[in-house]
Coordinates of C-alpha atoms in Angstrom, one line a residue:
M1 CA 10.4 -7.5 14.6
A2 CA 7.1 -7.9 12.8
Q3 CA 6.5 -6.2 9.4
Q4 CA 4.0 -6.2 6.8
E5 CA 5.0 -7.1 3.3
Q6 CA 6.1 -4.5 0.8
R7 CA 4.9 -4.7 -3.0
P8 CA 7.4 -3.6 -5.6
K9 CA 8.5 0.0 -5.2
Q10 CA 6.7 0.5 -1.9
R11 CA 7.3 3.5 0.4
T12 CA 8.1 2.8 3.9
T13 CA 5.5 4.3 6.1
S14 CA 6.6 3.2 9.7
A15 CA 9.3 2.0 11.8
T16 CA 8.8 -1.5 10.4
G17 CA 9.6 -0.4 6.9
D18 CA 6.8 -2.3 5.7
S19 CA 3.0 -1.9 4.8
K20 CA 0.3 -3.3 3.0
H21 CA 0.6 -1.3 -0.4
K22 CA 0.8 -2.9 -3.7
G23 CA 2.8 -0.2 -4.9
E24 CA 3.1 3.5 -5.1
R25 CA -0.7 4.0 -5.7
R26 CA -2.2 7.4 -5.4
T27 CA -3.5 8.1 -1.9
A28 CA -7.1 7.5 -1.5
S29 CA -9.1 10.4 -0.9
A30 CA -10.7 10.9 2.6
Q31 CA -14.1 9.3 2.7
P32 CA -16.5 11.1 5.0
A33 CA -18.3 9.1 7.6
K34 CA -22.1 9.0 7.8
K35 CA -23.7 11.5 9.9
H36 CA -25.0 10.0 13.0
S37 CA -25.1 10.5 16.7
A38 CA -22.1 9.4 18.9
S39 CA -21.9 5.8 19.2
S40 CA -22.4 4.1 22.5
F41 CA -18.8 3.1 23.0
E42 CA -17.9 6.7 22.1
R43 CA -20.2 8.1 24.8
K44 CA -19.0 5.6 27.4
D45 CA -15.4 6.4 26.8
K46 CA -15.9 10.1 27.1
R47 CA -17.4 9.6 30.5
S48 CA -14.9 7.1 31.7
S49 CA -11.6 9.0 32.1
H50 CA -10.1 8.5 35.5
P51 CA -12.3 10.6 37.9
N52 CA -9.4 11.8 39.8
A53 CA -6.7 12.2 37.2
S54 CA -4.8 15.5 37.4
V55 CA -1.5 17.1 36.5
T56 CA 1.2 16.4 38.9
K57 CA 3.1 19.0 41.1
T58 CA 6.8 18.9 41.8
S59 CA 8.1 17.9 45.2
P60 CA 10.6 19.9 47.1
S61 CA 13.1 17.3 46.1
G62 CA 12.5 18.0 42.6
K63 CA 10.9 14.7 41.8
P64 CA 7.5 14.5 40.1
S65 CA 4.6 13.9 42.6
Y66 CA 1.2 12.7 41.4
K67 CA -1.8 14.1 43.0
S68 CA -3.6 12.0 45.3
R69 CA -6.5 10.2 43.4
G70 CA -8.7 11.5 46.2
D71 CA -8.1 14.9 45.1
K72 CA -10.5 16.9 42.6
P73 CA -9.2 17.4 39.2
R74 CA -8.8 21.3 38.5
G75 CA -8.3 23.3 35.5
S76 CA -9.4 22.7 31.9
A77 CA -8.2 20.5 29.2
E78 CA -6.4 23.4 27.7
E79 CA -4.1 23.8 30.7
V80 CA -2.3 20.5 29.9
S81 CA 1.1 20.9 28.5
V82 CA 4.1 18.6 27.5
G83 CA 6.0 17.5 30.5
N84 CA 2.9 17.3 32.8
R85 CA 2.3 14.0 34.6
I86 CA -1.1 12.3 34.7
I87 CA -2.9 9.3 35.8
V88 CA -5.2 7.7 33.4
T89 CA -7.4 4.6 33.4
I90 CA -7.0 2.7 30.1
K91 CA -10.4 2.0 28.3
R92 CA -9.4 0.1 25.2
I93 CA -6.6 -0.8 22.8
G94 CA -6.0 1.5 20.0
I95 CA -5.6 0.7 16.3
N96 CA -1.9 1.1 16.5
G97 CA -1.6 -1.0 19.8
E98 CA -1.3 1.8 22.2
G99 CA -3.5 2.1 25.4
V100 CA -6.2 4.6 25.0
G101 CA -7.7 6.5 28.0
Y102 CA -9.2 9.9 28.7
Y103 CA -8.0 12.9 30.4
K104 CA -10.2 16.0 30.9
R105 CA -12.5 14.9 27.8
K106 CA -9.2 14.4 25.7
A107 CA -8.2 11.0 24.6
V108 CA -4.7 10.1 25.7
F109 CA -2.6 7.6 23.6
I110 CA 0.0 5.6 25.8
Q111 CA 2.2 2.9 24.2
G112 CA 2.7 0.0 26.3
A113 CA -0.5 0.5 28.5
L114 CA -3.1 -2.3 28.5
K115 CA -7.0 -2.1 28.9
D116 CA -8.3 -1.7 32.4
E117 CA -4.8 -0.6 33.7
V118 CA -4.4 2.6 35.7
V119 CA -1.2 4.1 34.8
K120 CA 1.0 7.1 35.4
A121 CA 2.3 8.7 32.3
K122 CA 4.2 11.9 31.2
V123 CA 2.6 14.0 28.4
T124 CA 4.6 14.1 25.3
K125 CA 2.3 16.0 22.7
V126 CA -0.5 18.2 23.2
E127 CA -3.2 18.5 20.3
P128 CA -6.8 20.1 20.5
T129 CA -8.6 16.8 21.0
Y130 CA -6.0 14.3 22.0
L131 CA -2.7 13.8 23.9
H132 CA 0.2 11.4 23.6
A133 CA 1.9 10.4 26.7
E134 CA 4.7 8.3 27.7
L135 CA 4.1 5.3 30.3
T136 CA 6.1 5.9 33.5
E137 CA 4.5 3.5 35.9
V138 CA 1.7 0.9 36.1
E139 CA -0.4 1.7 39.3
K140 CA -2.9 -1.0 38.6
R141 CA -1.6 -4.0 36.5
S142 CA -3.7 -6.0 34.0
P143 CA -3.7 -9.7 34.4
D144 CA -3.1 -9.8 30.6
R145 CA 0.3 -8.1 31.0
V146 CA 3.3 -10.3 30.5
V147 CA 7.1 -10.0 30.0
P148 CA 8.0 -9.7 26.3
P149 CA 10.4 -12.4 25.3
C150 CA 12.1 -10.2 22.7
P151 CA 15.0 -8.3 24.6
I152 CA 14.8 -5.3 22.1
Y153 CA 11.0 -5.2 22.1
E154 CA 10.6 -1.7 23.5
A155 CA 13.3 -0.2 21.2
C156 CA 12.6 -2.1 17.8
G157 CA 9.0 -0.9 17.2
G158 CA 8.4 -3.8 14.9
C159 CA 5.9 -5.3 17.3
Q160 CA 3.4 -3.5 19.3
L161 CA 1.7 -6.3 21.6
Q162 CA 4.3 -8.6 23.0
H163 CA 3.6 -7.3 26.5
M164 CA 0.1 -8.8 26.1
T165 CA -0.9 -12.4 26.3
Y166 CA -1.9 -13.8 22.9
E167 CA -5.5 -14.3 24.0
A168 CA -5.8 -10.7 25.0
Q169 CA -4.3 -9.8 21.6
L170 CA -7.0 -11.6 19.9
R171 CA -9.8 -10.1 21.9
A172 CA -8.3 -6.5 21.5
K173 CA -8.1 -7.2 17.7
E174 CA -11.7 -8.2 17.6
E175 CA -12.6 -5.1 19.6
I176 CA -10.6 -2.8 17.2
V177 CA -12.6 -4.2 14.2
K178 CA -16.0 -3.6 16.1
E179 CA -15.0 -0.2 17.1
S180 CA -14.1 0.8 13.7
F181 CA -17.3 -0.3 12.1
Q182 CA -19.3 1.4 14.9
R183 CA -17.3 4.6 14.7
Y184 CA -17.1 4.8 10.8
A185 CA -20.1 3.0 9.6
G186 CA -22.6 3.5 12.3
I187 CA -23.0 -0.3 12.8
E188 CA -23.7 -1.1 16.6
N189 CA -24.3 -4.9 16.1
L190 CA -21.6 -6.0 13.8
P191 CA -22.1 -9.7 12.3
I192 CA -18.5 -10.6 13.2
R193 CA -17.2 -14.0 13.5
P194 CA -14.5 -15.0 16.2
I195 CA -11.0 -14.1 15.0
I196 CA -8.9 -16.8 13.6
G197 CA -5.5 -16.9 15.4
M198 CA -2.4 -19.1 15.4
D199 CA -1.7 -22.1 17.4
D200 CA 1.9 -21.0 17.8
P201 CA 2.2 -17.2 17.2
W202 CA 5.9 -17.1 17.1
H203 CA 8.4 -17.4 14.1
Y204 CA 5.8 -17.1 11.5
R205 CA 7.5 -14.7 9.1
N206 CA 9.2 -16.0 5.9
K207 CA 11.0 -13.0 5.0
A208 CA 13.2 -10.2 6.6
Q209 CA 13.9 -7.0 5.2
L210 CA 16.7 -5.1 7.2
Q211 CA 18.4 -1.7 6.8
T212 CA 22.0 -1.7 7.3
G213 CA 24.5 0.6 9.4
M214 CA 27.6 0.6 11.4
E215 CA 28.0 0.2 15.1
G216 CA 31.9 0.8 15.8
S217 CA 33.6 -1.7 13.4
Q218 CA 30.6 -4.1 13.2
I219 CA 28.0 -4.2 10.6
I220 CA 24.4 -4.0 11.9
A221 CA 21.0 -4.7 10.3
G222 CA 17.7 -4.0 11.6
L223 CA 14.7 -1.7 11.7
Y224 CA 14.5 2.0 12.8
A225 CA 13.1 2.7 16.1
A226 CA 9.5 3.9 16.3
G227 CA 9.2 7.6 15.2
S228 CA 13.0 7.9 14.6
H229 CA 15.9 7.3 12.2
R230 CA 17.9 5.2 14.7
L231 CA 18.8 1.8 13.5
I232 CA 18.2 -1.0 15.9
D233 CA 20.2 -4.1 15.3
I234 CA 18.2 -7.2 15.2
S235 CA 19.3 -10.8 16.1
G236 CA 17.1 -13.7 16.6
C237 CA 13.9 -12.1 16.0
T238 CA 11.2 -13.9 17.9
V239 CA 8.6 -13.7 15.0
Q240 CA 10.9 -14.3 12.3
D241 CA 11.7 -17.9 10.8
P242 CA 14.9 -19.3 12.7
V243 CA 16.5 -20.0 9.3
V244 CA 16.1 -16.4 8.1
N245 CA 17.4 -15.2 11.4
Q246 CA 20.6 -17.5 11.0
V247 CA 21.1 -16.2 7.3
M248 CA 20.9 -12.6 8.5
E249 CA 23.6 -13.1 11.1
Q250 CA 25.9 -14.9 9.0
V251 CA 25.5 -12.4 6.1
K252 CA 26.3 -9.5 8.5
Q253 CA 29.4 -11.3 9.7
I254 CA 30.7 -12.0 6.3
L255 CA 30.2 -8.4 5.3
T256 CA 32.0 -7.2 8.0
E257 CA 35.0 -9.7 7.5
L258 CA 35.2 -8.7 3.9
R259 CA 34.9 -4.8 4.8
I260 CA 32.2 -4.4 2.3
P261 CA 31.3 -0.6 2.6
I262 CA 27.7 0.1 4.2
Y263 CA 25.8 2.8 2.7
D264 CA 25.4 6.1 4.6
E265 CA 22.4 8.2 3.8
R266 CA 23.9 11.4 4.8
S267 CA 27.0 11.2 2.9
R268 CA 25.6 9.0 0.3
D269 CA 28.7 6.9 0.4
G270 CA 28.9 3.1 0.6
V271 CA 27.4 0.2 -1.1
I272 CA 25.0 -2.1 0.9
R273 CA 21.7 -0.6 1.8
T274 CA 19.4 -3.3 2.7
I275 CA 19.6 -7.0 3.2
V276 CA 16.5 -9.3 2.2
A277 CA 16.3 -12.9 3.1
R278 CA 13.2 -15.1 2.3
I279 CA 12.7 -18.6 2.9
G280 CA 10.4 -21.0 0.8
R281 CA 8.7 -23.1 3.3
A282 CA 7.9 -25.8 0.8
S283 CA 11.4 -26.2 -0.5
G284 CA 13.5 -25.0 2.5
Q285 CA 15.7 -22.8 0.4
V286 CA 16.6 -19.2 1.0
Q287 CA 16.7 -16.4 -1.4
L288 CA 19.2 -13.6 -0.5
T289 CA 19.0 -10.2 -2.1
L290 CA 21.6 -7.4 -1.4
I291 CA 20.2 -4.0 -2.2
T292 CA 23.0 -1.6 -3.1
A293 CA 23.6 2.0 -4.2
T294 CA 26.2 1.1 -6.6
D295 CA 26.3 -1.1 -9.8
R296 CA 29.2 -3.2 -8.5
I297 CA 30.0 -4.9 -5.1
P298 CA 33.6 -4.7 -4.1
D299 CA 34.9 -8.3 -3.7
V300 CA 31.9 -9.7 -4.9
K301 CA 33.4 -13.1 -5.8
R302 CA 34.7 -13.8 -2.4
L303 CA 31.5 -12.6 -1.0
V304 CA 29.5 -15.2 -3.1
E305 CA 31.9 -17.9 -2.1
R306 CA 31.6 -17.3 1.5
I307 CA 27.8 -17.0 1.6
R308 CA 27.7 -20.3 -0.5
A309 CA 30.2 -22.0 2.1
K310 CA 28.5 -20.8 5.2
L311 CA 24.8 -21.0 4.1
P312 CA 24.1 -24.0 2.2
R313 CA 20.4 -23.4 2.2
V314 CA 20.8 -20.1 0.1
S315 CA 19.7 -21.0 -3.4
T316 CA 19.9 -17.4 -4.9
I317 CA 22.2 -14.6 -4.3
A318 CA 20.9 -11.7 -6.1
Q319 CA 21.8 -7.8 -6.2
N320 CA 19.1 -5.2 -6.6
I321 CA 20.5 -1.7 -7.5
H322 CA 18.9 1.3 -6.0
K323 CA 20.9 4.5 -6.5
E324 CA 18.4 7.1 -5.9
K325 CA 18.0 9.0 -2.5
S326 CA 14.4 7.9 -1.5
S327 CA 12.5 6.1 0.8
L328 CA 11.9 3.3 -1.6
I329 CA 13.4 0.0 -0.7
F330 CA 13.9 -1.7 -4.1
G331 CA 15.4 -0.4 -7.3
D332 CA 14.4 -1.1 -10.8
K333 CA 17.3 -3.5 -11.8
T334 CA 18.0 -6.8 -10.2
V335 CA 20.9 -9.0 -11.2
I336 CA 21.5 -12.7 -10.1
L337 CA 25.0 -13.1 -8.8
W338 CA 24.6 -16.8 -8.2
G339 CA 22.1 -19.5 -8.3
E340 CA 18.5 -19.7 -9.1
E341 CA 16.5 -16.9 -10.7
R342 CA 13.3 -17.7 -8.5
L343 CA 12.4 -19.2 -5.3
E344 CA 10.0 -22.2 -5.3
E345 CA 7.2 -22.0 -3.0
E346 CA 3.6 -23.4 -2.4
L347 CA 0.5 -22.3 -1.1
G348 CA -2.2 -24.9 -0.5
E349 CA -2.2 -26.8 -3.9
L350 CA -0.9 -23.6 -5.8
K351 CA 2.8 -23.5 -6.8
F352 CA 4.8 -20.2 -7.1
A353 CA 8.2 -19.2 -8.5
L354 CA 9.2 -16.0 -6.8
S355 CA 11.7 -13.4 -8.2
P356 CA 13.5 -11.4 -5.7
R357 CA 11.1 -8.4 -5.8
A358 CA 7.9 -10.5 -6.1
F359 CA 5.3 -10.1 -3.4
F360 CA 4.2 -13.1 -1.3
Q361 CA 2.5 -13.3 1.8
L362 CA 4.6 -13.2 4.9
N363 CA 2.4 -15.8 7.0
P364 CA 1.6 -18.6 4.7
E365 CA -0.1 -20.6 7.4
Q366 CA -2.6 -17.7 8.0
T367 CA -2.9 -17.0 4.4
V368 CA -4.4 -20.2 3.7
K369 CA -7.1 -19.6 6.3
L370 CA -7.8 -16.1 5.0
Y371 CA -8.1 -17.3 1.4
D372 CA -10.4 -20.2 2.4
K373 CA -12.7 -17.5 3.9
V374 CA -12.4 -15.4 0.6
R375 CA -13.6 -18.6 -1.2
E376 CA -16.5 -19.0 1.2
A377 CA -17.6 -15.4 0.7
A378 CA -17.4 -15.6 -3.2
S379 CA -19.8 -18.6 -3.0
L380 CA -18.7 -19.9 -6.4
T381 CA -20.5 -22.7 -8.2
G382 CA -18.2 -22.8 -11.4
N383 CA -20.3 -20.6 -13.5
E384 CA -19.0 -17.1 -12.2
L385 CA -16.8 -14.7 -13.7
V386 CA -14.7 -13.1 -10.9
V387 CA -12.8 -9.8 -11.1
D388 CA -9.8 -9.5 -8.6
A389 CA -8.9 -5.9 -8.3
Y390 CA -5.6 -5.2 -6.6
C391 CA -4.5 -8.7 -7.6
G392 CA -0.9 -8.4 -6.8
T393 CA 0.8 -11.4 -7.9
G394 CA -2.5 -13.2 -8.3
T395 CA -2.6 -15.3 -5.2
I396 CA -6.4 -14.7 -4.3
G397 CA -7.5 -15.0 -8.0
L398 CA -5.6 -18.2 -8.4
W399 CA -7.2 -19.6 -5.3
L400 CA -10.6 -19.0 -6.6
A401 CA -10.0 -20.1 -10.2
P402 CA -10.6 -23.8 -9.7
L403 CA -14.2 -22.9 -8.7
A404 CA -14.9 -20.1 -11.1
R405 CA -15.5 -20.0 -15.0
E406 CA -13.1 -17.3 -15.4
V407 CA -10.9 -15.0 -13.2
R408 CA -9.5 -11.5 -14.5
G409 CA -6.9 -9.8 -12.3
I410 CA -5.9 -6.2 -12.3
E411 CA -2.7 -4.8 -10.9
L412 CA -0.9 -1.5 -11.3
I413 CA 2.7 -2.8 -11.0
K414 CA 3.8 -4.4 -14.1
E415 CA 6.4 -6.9 -12.4
A416 CA 3.6 -8.1 -10.2
V417 CA 1.3 -8.9 -13.3
L418 CA 4.1 -10.8 -14.9
D419 CA 4.7 -12.8 -11.6
A420 CA 0.9 -13.5 -11.6
R421 CA 1.0 -14.8 -15.2
D422 CA 4.0 -16.9 -14.2
N423 CA 2.3 -18.2 -11.1
A424 CA -0.8 -19.2 -13.1
R425 CA 1.6 -21.4 -15.6
A426 CA 3.4 -22.8 -12.7
S427 CA 0.0 -24.1 -11.0
G428 CA -1.5 -25.2 -14.4
V429 CA -4.3 -22.6 -14.0
E430 CA -5.8 -21.8 -17.7
N431 CA -8.9 -19.7 -16.8
A432 CA -7.2 -16.7 -15.1
R433 CA -5.9 -13.6 -16.8
F434 CA -4.1 -10.8 -15.3
Y435 CA -3.9 -7.2 -16.8
E436 CA -1.8 -4.3 -15.9
G437 CA -3.6 -1.1 -15.0
Y438 CA -6.0 0.9 -12.7
A439 CA -8.8 -1.1 -11.6
E440 CA -11.1 2.0 -11.3
K441 CA -10.3 2.3 -15.1
L442 CA -10.3 -1.1 -16.4
L443 CA -13.5 -2.4 -14.7
P444 CA -15.7 0.5 -16.2
E445 CA -14.1 -0.2 -19.7
W446 CA -14.9 -3.9 -19.3
V447 CA -18.5 -3.2 -18.2
K448 CA -19.0 -1.0 -21.3
Q449 CA -17.8 -3.9 -23.6
G450 CA -20.5 -6.1 -22.0
L451 CA -18.6 -7.8 -19.2
E452 CA -20.9 -8.8 -16.1
P453 CA -18.7 -9.7 -13.2
D454 CA -20.6 -12.0 -10.9
V455 CA -18.0 -11.6 -8.0
V456 CA -15.6 -8.7 -7.4
V457 CA -12.8 -9.2 -5.0
V458 CA -10.8 -6.1 -3.5
D459 CA -7.6 -6.3 -1.5
P460 CA -6.5 -2.7 -1.4
P461 CA -3.5 -1.0 0.5
R462 CA -4.0 0.5 4.0
T463 CA -5.4 3.6 2.5
G464 CA -8.5 1.6 1.3
C465 CA -10.1 1.6 -2.2
E466 CA -10.2 4.4 -4.5
R467 CA -13.5 6.2 -4.3
S468 CA -13.7 5.7 -8.2
L469 CA -13.2 2.1 -7.9
L470 CA -16.1 1.8 -5.2
Q471 CA -18.4 3.8 -7.6
A472 CA -17.2 1.4 -10.6
I473 CA -18.2 -1.6 -8.6
V474 CA -21.5 -0.2 -7.8
K475 CA -22.1 0.4 -11.4
A476 CA -20.9 -3.2 -12.4
R477 CA -23.6 -4.6 -10.2
P478 CA -21.8 -7.7 -9.2
K479 CA -23.8 -10.2 -7.1
R480 CA -21.1 -10.5 -4.5
L481 CA -18.3 -8.4 -3.3
V482 CA -15.5 -9.7 -1.1
Y483 CA -13.4 -7.2 0.6
V484 CA -9.9 -8.2 2.1
S485 CA -8.5 -5.3 4.3
C486 CA -5.6 -4.8 6.6
N487 CA -6.9 -1.6 8.0
P488 CA -10.3 -1.8 9.9
S489 CA -10.7 2.0 9.7
T490 CA -10.6 2.4 6.0
L491 CA -12.5 -1.0 5.7
A492 CA -15.5 0.5 7.7
K493 CA -15.4 3.8 5.8
D494 CA -15.5 1.9 2.5
C495 CA -18.2 -0.5 3.6
Q496 CA -20.4 2.5 4.6
V497 CA -20.2 3.7 1.0
L498 CA -21.2 0.3 -0.3
L499 CA -24.0 -0.1 2.2
D500 CA -25.5 3.2 1.1
Q501 CA -25.4 1.9 -2.4
G502 CA -27.4 -1.0 -2.1
F503 CA -24.9 -3.7 -0.7
I504 CA -25.8 -5.9 2.4
L505 CA -22.9 -6.9 4.8
E506 CA -23.3 -10.6 5.4
W507 CA -20.2 -11.3 7.8
V508 CA -16.8 -9.9 9.0
Q509 CA -14.2 -12.4 9.5
P510 CA -10.9 -11.2 11.4
V511 CA -7.6 -13.1 10.9
D512 CA -4.5 -12.6 12.8
M513 CA -2.1 -12.5 10.2
F514 CA 0.7 -10.8 12.3
P515 CA 0.6 -12.0 16.0
Q516 CA 2.5 -9.7 18.3
T517 CA 1.5 -6.6 16.3
S518 CA -1.5 -4.4 16.1
H519 CA -2.2 -5.5 12.6
V520 CA -5.6 -7.3 11.8
E521 CA -6.7 -8.6 8.7
C522 CA -10.5 -9.0 7.6
C523 CA -12.4 -10.7 5.1
V524 CA -15.9 -9.2 4.5
S525 CA -18.7 -10.7 2.6
L526 CA -21.2 -8.3 0.9
V527 CA -24.2 -9.1 -1.4
R528 CA -26.0 -6.7 -3.5
K529 CA -29.8 -6.2 -2.7

């Protein structure tokens, strides 16, 4: 199970239930790509579909039979329909971790297929310009293919790349970044640095957020299978901290023993909706939050007593109340049932006190590496004014503050702003201030008041920056712009806008924040001409 973090009031957008949004921001408007001729990789891919791939016939026995690869393909792309069986050569790994090949000039997306493999697949979806297909057999196997260590890997949907060696994962993520800039920004020779990976790409997550359900008389907790609402029970997740795994198992057992009702989305009956457990790597303590559909939890006294008895590392037992029927995970009200109000954590030399709903990076080890690159891109001397747009709980701004004259952070979510201020106090940072609001509104207001930012940092949700914010940044005329992104496609589109407005792209640094998944983080350094 690998998930990306949720900010307060985040909507779930994938099987993982997590995504890189800081809250319910408006969806960024589509940004048109620059008009230019098809890039070299696009032209190559269009020519490189399997030369002999074709729709299969059915044998007299009723079993599907694939046409010999010596046969010539016949018919047009429009003849392909759901249920057809095709042979495809995989050309690359797509942004969602699927294998991408071509069949009769249509892109084919096949989950579980690897680059350079020849696979047999069953068509599951037909669109005018692309197909989705289900992998049925690997005819030519890639040397990068491995057996996933997770027993529920194919069902869970949280990870997408466990069937690939870690070295191949890193290569694929670099290629995804290059192809995104080539496709959406027209940049053929991207100044990209080697991706920063992990020495041990397992058990890196410090937080689990699992939906609850029933399986017979047993309470289960897990993620929804990709593209469905079928809950997959998760035990011993291979990318989760082992302590968090242990806490989840014990809590499920305690809830089952006490017969605490589990919430049913269809009937809207029951109590427990979601279990959230987060470990503070610095303290070794665990913050446990039960998200409920009711104000009260039955037998709550015994519940707290048993958790405390069986899980001595738990320092906080909290209840978050979320009564509404929605895809939001957290509600507005949180009650501490027992223990500390906040979880102590550290990132480098910074100290944090995290409330149950507070955002904090899921992979602290890689976060330090990423933020060090942000600091390098900012190129601070001690005299700069830094504006940190989409600042969240202030982690990037606080990381830069010791080397800056002043840091101003902007965040839409009120709770995150309060956490950022508390984090500044906890770390003894006095030159960082955090403001609630839209960055695309506050930045122009500050510029009108005479503010001249030297460096602007953006770390937007997966949808990318608001177009109005990009325009505000251009008008503010900072010397440097640091763009942190979790989506190479929207990153490249936004960079194209900035390059057209006079910025120069110095370098792109990919960082593997979530091994075993298709996600790749990037830090981009841009300077104004």
